[in-house]
Amino acid sequence: MIRIAVDAMGGDVGPSVTVAASIAFLRSHPDASLVLTGQGALLATQPGYAELRGNARYQLVEASEVITMEDSIEIALRRKKNSSMRVAINQVKDGTAQAAVSAGNTGALMAIARYVLKTMDGIDRPAIATQLPNATGGATTVLDLGANVDCTAEHLLQFAVMGSALVSAITANASPSVGLLNIGEEAIKGSETIKKAGDLLRAAAESGDLNFFGNVEGNDIFKGTTDIVVCDGFVGNVVLKASEGLAAMIGGFIKAEFSRNAFTKMAAVLAYPVLAAFKKRVDHRRYNGAALLGLQGLVFKSHGSADAFAFERAINRAYDAVNHQLLDRVKERIAHAAPLLAAQQQTCTSEVATSATARPTQAVATTATLPASTH
Amino acid sequence: MIRIAVDAMGGDVGPSVTVAASIAFLRSHPDASLVLTGQGALLATQPGYAELRGNARYQLVEASEVITMEDSIEIALRRKKNSSMRVAINQVKDGTAQAAVSAGNTGALMAIARYVLKTMDGIDRPAIATQLPNATGGATTVLDLGANVDCTAEHLLQFAVMGSALVSAITANASPSVGLLNIGEEAIKGSETIKKAGDLLRAAAESGDLNFFGNVEGNDIFKGTTDIVVCDGFVGNVVLKASEGLAAMIGGFIKAEFSRNAFTKMAAVLAYPVLAAFKKRVDHRRYNGAALLGLQGLVFKSHGSADAFAFERAINRAYDAVNHQLLDRVKERIAHAAPLLAAQQQTCTSEVATSATARPTQAVATTATLPASTH
């Protein structure tokens, strides 16, 4: 039986969302069980909790503390050792659960997951991967989305290998195509890091580690030119948020135009089924649930503002990942790419060693620059 | 009389678009004249050219060569010295025209403009600034959009000063607000470059050089949180193209849903006035015409795929810029910020001098990394 740990306290809303989503998830997944971590007394006051408590596939693990969106990484990691988030991840570490899901503070989630679970061999930095809908009717997997703001070419290669493992695990596509996000299709464009990353990705394609398409541009994410788009966390985060902002603006304009007067309101009634179908098509809640990749355990991040429907989607995603042995797939892919990654890591390490400006240790560099929320 | 040079051969379409737009522009601007540069024989075959030729406010300057979208910077700059693009910019250099407009290869345009016109004192690198519609019904000015892929904090400060000059010149807003694009609102987030840029922008706000709002995130561009958003050219280009891709995808979905069956097609007819109003509201053609800032002359870049309506908007933008003394405004702003910029440039230069990894010369670094097209 697949067992998933849910941080019941995380997110902008908290228990009312996580409890409702958990009930719905257990109903639709008879072969799964859930461990909710958090304050039992608070959970008990949520609507429908009696059903959850009465379900043999449900278990509560008490966690007295809650990590807020405002908590620093330091507080989350060092002070709140009995937080619902950490206790959920501990379930994965102990083997009690096969994956953890949280809608809490992204920076804290990444830091705790990294501290508790550790990164996989061959991976310097975990990445956050999510799906964005594209014009083909499918979705483009984009990573990194904010875990790493200063990426080297080697990190981008690691992201590409992990993203390939993710997509090949959860879809029927054994050889998903990878695009390197750039400002022009020609190999000569972009920064030195991007150019070097292009060389590494081409080498990885030659050694059979991934299916490299080449450079892609911003519009290719939504065209669906490639299955995967790789970029540094700064660019990924900005693109994701700009897209959310643009979609919200367009939605607002449509609403405003249909609310303008009696005639347009009548048109809205007549066009309602069409608008509802359109809304469903671009409903970002369906794509909720970003994977934290490169850790020795599965962790999924829900959007902080997720409602019960969206949060259930994030639990579904964790379930699918367990069901398709995502962790083993990532390990296999990394192992296959090990010679290439090792060669690059050596180069990278020696570059750092000889660099005039020494970089801070990896752990500090990463945790200090995490965003407060994904998406 | 305001006189604008138009590269008649540039863009994906070429003379049919530039001639039609020029005719419309001259009709609506009785106090303006146009100089078209290109192959007269080809222009003469365009519909309506007789009207243009018969207009006393029109002049043709022959230019035998055309820079294609595929031409390298090297070819554009060194080989095609009689290109329509270069001849148009020469008109600005000579003082014959007060601004130049081209829909051609962005990289070539920036390189030629920079070579012919030179940058202003105090500006290391020119930037490309455009407007994106926002939820307030207004527009957000974003720069840089692809001229500079590796920006220092000092460059971001220069962009902020130039962007402030642009917005205060073309709108009634004397003190437009500036946001620094980042992955979190807190000053601690982001890369070292972004953090340092934040410090510089705060210092510039204290010295009265600009109105710094603070960090903004991707969604703030479309929310309209600030009048100006400053970012490096890589991020700006990716965001712009991703936004174009998302808008195209959403437009495609709306069309698909309304074309699904007889009922939805009827709904489309009834909703037509609403959909048309919506389409007009998000019509990116209205925002065509990006400013190349920081040069000793005004140059505007039209989207390569612009139609006559969009290209006319770009000429309008150049006209407005001349009318509002944009060049003087930028110079004044730069002069006011000179002490701060000079202090930063000295720091920057000494950092470069002592850096273990010497940077290539500015000109080469910039021209080698320009994208083939803005937007």
mmCIF file with all atom_site columns, N, CA and C in Angstrom, chain A residues 4 10 12 23-24 31 88 103 123 132 141 151 157 175 177 209 236 238 252 284 293 301 313 344 364:
data_model
loop_
_atom_site.group_PDB
_atom_site.id
_atom_site.type_symbol
_atom_site.label_atom_id
_atom_site.label_alt_id
_atom_site.label_comp_id
_atom_site.label_asym_id
_atom_site.label_entity_id
_atom_site.label_seq_id
_atom_site.pdbx_PDB_ins_code
_atom_site.Cartn_x
_atom_site.Cartn_y
_atom_site.Cartn_z
_atom_site.occupancy
_atom_site.B_iso_or_equiv
_atom_site.pdbx_formal_charge
_atom_site.auth_seq_id
_atom_site.auth_comp_id
_atom_site.auth_asym_id
_atom_site.auth_atom_id
_atom_site.pdbx_PDB_model_num
ATOM 1  N N  . ILE A 1 4   ? 1.391   8.112  2.032   1.00 0.00 ? 4   ILE A N  1
ATOM 2  C CA . ILE A 1 4   ? 1.887   9.467  1.813   1.00 0.00 ? 4   ILE A CA 1
ATOM 3  C C  . ILE A 1 4   ? 1.693   10.322 3.065   1.00 0.00 ? 4   ILE A C  1
ATOM 4  N N  . GLY A 1 10  ? 0.297   23.235 6.687   1.00 0.00 ? 10  GLY A N  1
ATOM 5  C CA . GLY A 1 10  ? 0.931   24.157 5.742   1.00 0.00 ? 10  GLY A CA 1
ATOM 6  C C  . GLY A 1 10  ? -0.050  24.879 4.835   1.00 0.00 ? 10  GLY A C  1
ATOM 7  N N  . ASP A 1 12  ? -1.601  28.721 2.945   1.00 0.00 ? 12  ASP A N  1
ATOM 8  C CA . ASP A 1 12  ? -2.247  29.964 3.371   1.00 0.00 ? 12  ASP A CA 1
ATOM 9  C C  . ASP A 1 12  ? -3.510  29.674 4.168   1.00 0.00 ? 12  ASP A C  1
ATOM 10 N N  . ILE A 1 23  ? -9.586  13.656 2.572   1.00 0.00 ? 23  ILE A N  1
ATOM 11 C CA . ILE A 1 23  ? -10.802 12.842 2.503   1.00 0.00 ? 23  ILE A CA 1
ATOM 12 C C  . ILE A 1 23  ? -11.070 12.439 1.050   1.00 0.00 ? 23  ILE A C  1
ATOM 13 N N  . ALA A 1 24  ? -11.028 13.420 0.154   1.00 0.00 ? 24  ALA A N  1
ATOM 14 C CA . ALA A 1 24  ? -11.299 13.154 -1.262  1.00 0.00 ? 24  ALA A CA 1
ATOM 15 C C  . ALA A 1 24  ? -10.269 12.193 -1.852  1.00 0.00 ? 24  ALA A C  1
ATOM 16 N N  . ASP A 1 31  ? -6.113  2.051  -2.664  1.00 0.00 ? 31  ASP A N  1
ATOM 17 C CA . ASP A 1 31  ? -4.855  1.352  -2.357  1.00 0.00 ? 31  ASP A CA 1
ATOM 18 C C  . ASP A 1 31  ? -3.842  2.276  -1.678  1.00 0.00 ? 31  ASP A C  1
ATOM 19 N N  . ALA A 1 88  ? 6.407   15.519 8.822   1.00 0.00 ? 88  ALA A N  1
ATOM 20 C CA . ALA A 1 88  ? 5.972   14.856 7.574   1.00 0.00 ? 88  ALA A CA 1
ATOM 21 C C  . ALA A 1 88  ? 7.182   14.308 6.822   1.00 0.00 ? 88  ALA A C  1
ATOM 22 N N  . ALA A 1 103 ? 2.055   22.373 1.599   1.00 0.00 ? 103 ALA A N  1
ATOM 23 C CA . ALA A 1 103 ? 1.736   23.645 0.947   1.00 0.00 ? 103 ALA A CA 1
ATOM 24 C C  . ALA A 1 103 ? 2.425   24.800 1.679   1.00 0.00 ? 103 ALA A C  1
ATOM 25 N N  . ILE A 1 123 ? 24.334  14.799 -7.284  1.00 0.00 ? 123 ILE A N  1
ATOM 26 C CA . ILE A 1 123 ? 23.502  16.008 -7.383  1.00 0.00 ? 123 ILE A CA 1
ATOM 27 C C  . ILE A 1 123 ? 24.002  17.053 -6.391  1.00 0.00 ? 123 ILE A C  1
ATOM 28 N N  . LEU A 1 132 ? 3.543   23.233 -16.649 1.00 0.00 ? 132 LEU A N  1
ATOM 29 C CA . LEU A 1 132 ? 2.735   24.352 -17.124 1.00 0.00 ? 132 LEU A CA 1
ATOM 30 C C  . LEU A 1 132 ? 1.973   23.871 -18.353 1.00 0.00 ? 132 LEU A C  1
ATOM 31 N N  . THR A 1 141 ? 7.185   20.502 -18.578 1.00 0.00 ? 141 THR A N  1
ATOM 32 C CA . THR A 1 141 ? 7.807   20.446 -17.257 1.00 0.00 ? 141 THR A CA 1
ATOM 33 C C  . THR A 1 141 ? 8.963   21.447 -17.223 1.00 0.00 ? 141 THR A C  1
ATOM 34 N N  . CYS A 1 151 ? 23.037  29.491 -10.925 1.00 0.00 ? 151 CYS A N  1
ATOM 35 C CA . CYS A 1 151 ? 23.319  28.131 -11.385 1.00 0.00 ? 151 CYS A CA 1
ATOM 36 C C  . CYS A 1 151 ? 24.518  28.108 -12.311 1.00 0.00 ? 151 CYS A C  1
ATOM 37 N N  . LEU A 1 157 ? 22.782  20.916 -16.228 1.00 0.00 ? 157 LEU A N  1
ATOM 38 C CA . LEU A 1 157 ? 22.849  19.526 -16.727 1.00 0.00 ? 157 LEU A CA 1
ATOM 39 C C  . LEU A 1 157 ? 22.157  18.579 -15.748 1.00 0.00 ? 157 LEU A C  1
ATOM 40 N N  . SER A 1 175 ? 11.648  8.913  -23.689 1.00 0.00 ? 175 SER A N  1
ATOM 41 C CA . SER A 1 175 ? 12.765  9.788  -24.055 1.00 0.00 ? 175 SER A CA 1
ATOM 42 C C  . SER A 1 175 ? 12.285  11.230 -24.266 1.00 0.00 ? 175 SER A C  1
ATOM 43 N N  . SER A 1 177 ? 11.945  15.167 -24.616 1.00 0.00 ? 177 SER A N  1
ATOM 44 C CA . SER A 1 177 ? 12.900  16.140 -25.159 1.00 0.00 ? 177 SER A CA 1
ATOM 45 C C  . SER A 1 177 ? 13.158  17.264 -24.158 1.00 0.00 ? 177 SER A C  1
ATOM 46 N N  . ASP A 1 209 ? 22.261  10.023 -22.320 1.00 0.00 ? 209 ASP A N  1
ATOM 47 C CA . ASP A 1 209 ? 21.689  10.358 -21.018 1.00 0.00 ? 209 ASP A CA 1
ATOM 48 C C  . ASP A 1 209 ? 20.395  11.156 -21.118 1.00 0.00 ? 209 ASP A C  1
ATOM 49 N N  . GLY A 1 236 ? 13.318  30.848 -13.895 1.00 0.00 ? 236 GLY A N  1
ATOM 50 C CA . GLY A 1 236 ? 12.142  29.991 -13.793 1.00 0.00 ? 236 GLY A CA 1
ATOM 51 C C  . GLY A 1 236 ? 11.077  30.597 -12.899 1.00 0.00 ? 236 GLY A C  1
ATOM 52 N N  . VAL A 1 238 ? 10.701  33.813 -12.084 1.00 0.00 ? 238 VAL A N  1
ATOM 53 C CA . VAL A 1 238 ? 10.152  35.033 -12.687 1.00 0.00 ? 238 VAL A CA 1
ATOM 54 C C  . VAL A 1 238 ? 9.158   34.684 -13.798 1.00 0.00 ? 238 VAL A C  1
ATOM 55 N N  . GLY A 1 252 ? -9.205  38.698 -15.736 1.00 0.00 ? 252 GLY A N  1
ATOM 56 C CA . GLY A 1 252 ? -9.872  39.901 -15.236 1.00 0.00 ? 252 GLY A CA 1
ATOM 57 C C  . GLY A 1 252 ? -10.477 40.724 -16.365 1.00 0.00 ? 252 GLY A C  1
ATOM 58 N N  . HIS A 1 284 ? -5.086  26.501 -13.474 1.00 0.00 ? 284 HIS A N  1
ATOM 59 C CA . HIS A 1 284 ? -3.748  26.147 -12.998 1.00 0.00 ? 284 HIS A CA 1
ATOM 60 C C  . HIS A 1 284 ? -3.801  25.175 -11.820 1.00 0.00 ? 284 HIS A C  1
ATOM 61 N N  . LEU A 1 293 ? 13.262  17.617 -6.692  1.00 0.00 ? 293 LEU A N  1
ATOM 62 C CA . LEU A 1 293 ? 14.056  16.528 -7.270  1.00 0.00 ? 293 LEU A CA 1
ATOM 63 C C  . LEU A 1 293 ? 15.503  16.566 -6.799  1.00 0.00 ? 293 LEU A C  1
ATOM 64 N N  . LYS A 1 301 ? 5.600   19.926 -3.392  1.00 0.00 ? 301 LYS A N  1
ATOM 65 C CA . LYS A 1 301 ? 5.210   21.235 -2.879  1.00 0.00 ? 301 LYS A CA 1
ATOM 66 C C  . LYS A 1 301 ? 3.921   21.663 -3.557  1.00 0.00 ? 301 LYS A C  1
ATOM 67 N N  . ARG A 1 313 ? -4.817  17.467 -5.941  1.00 0.00 ? 313 ARG A N  1
ATOM 68 C CA . ARG A 1 313 ? -4.002  17.209 -7.136  1.00 0.00 ? 313 ARG A CA 1
ATOM 69 C C  . ARG A 1 313 ? -2.535  17.007 -6.745  1.00 0.00 ? 313 ARG A C  1
ATOM 70 N N  . GLN A 1 344 ? 32.259  16.641 -14.875 1.00 0.00 ? 344 GLN A N  1
ATOM 71 C CA . GLN A 1 344 ? 31.919  18.047 -14.748 1.00 0.00 ? 344 GLN A CA 1
ATOM 72 C C  . GLN A 1 344 ? 32.117  18.551 -13.332 1.00 0.00 ? 344 GLN A C  1
ATOM 73 N N  . VAL A 1 364 ? 24.740  26.616 2.624   1.00 0.00 ? 364 VAL A N  1
ATOM 74 C CA . VAL A 1 364 ? 24.416  27.987 3.005   1.00 0.00 ? 364 VAL A CA 1
ATOM 75 C C  . VAL A 1 364 ? 23.946  28.782 1.796   1.00 0.00 ? 364 VAL A C  1
#
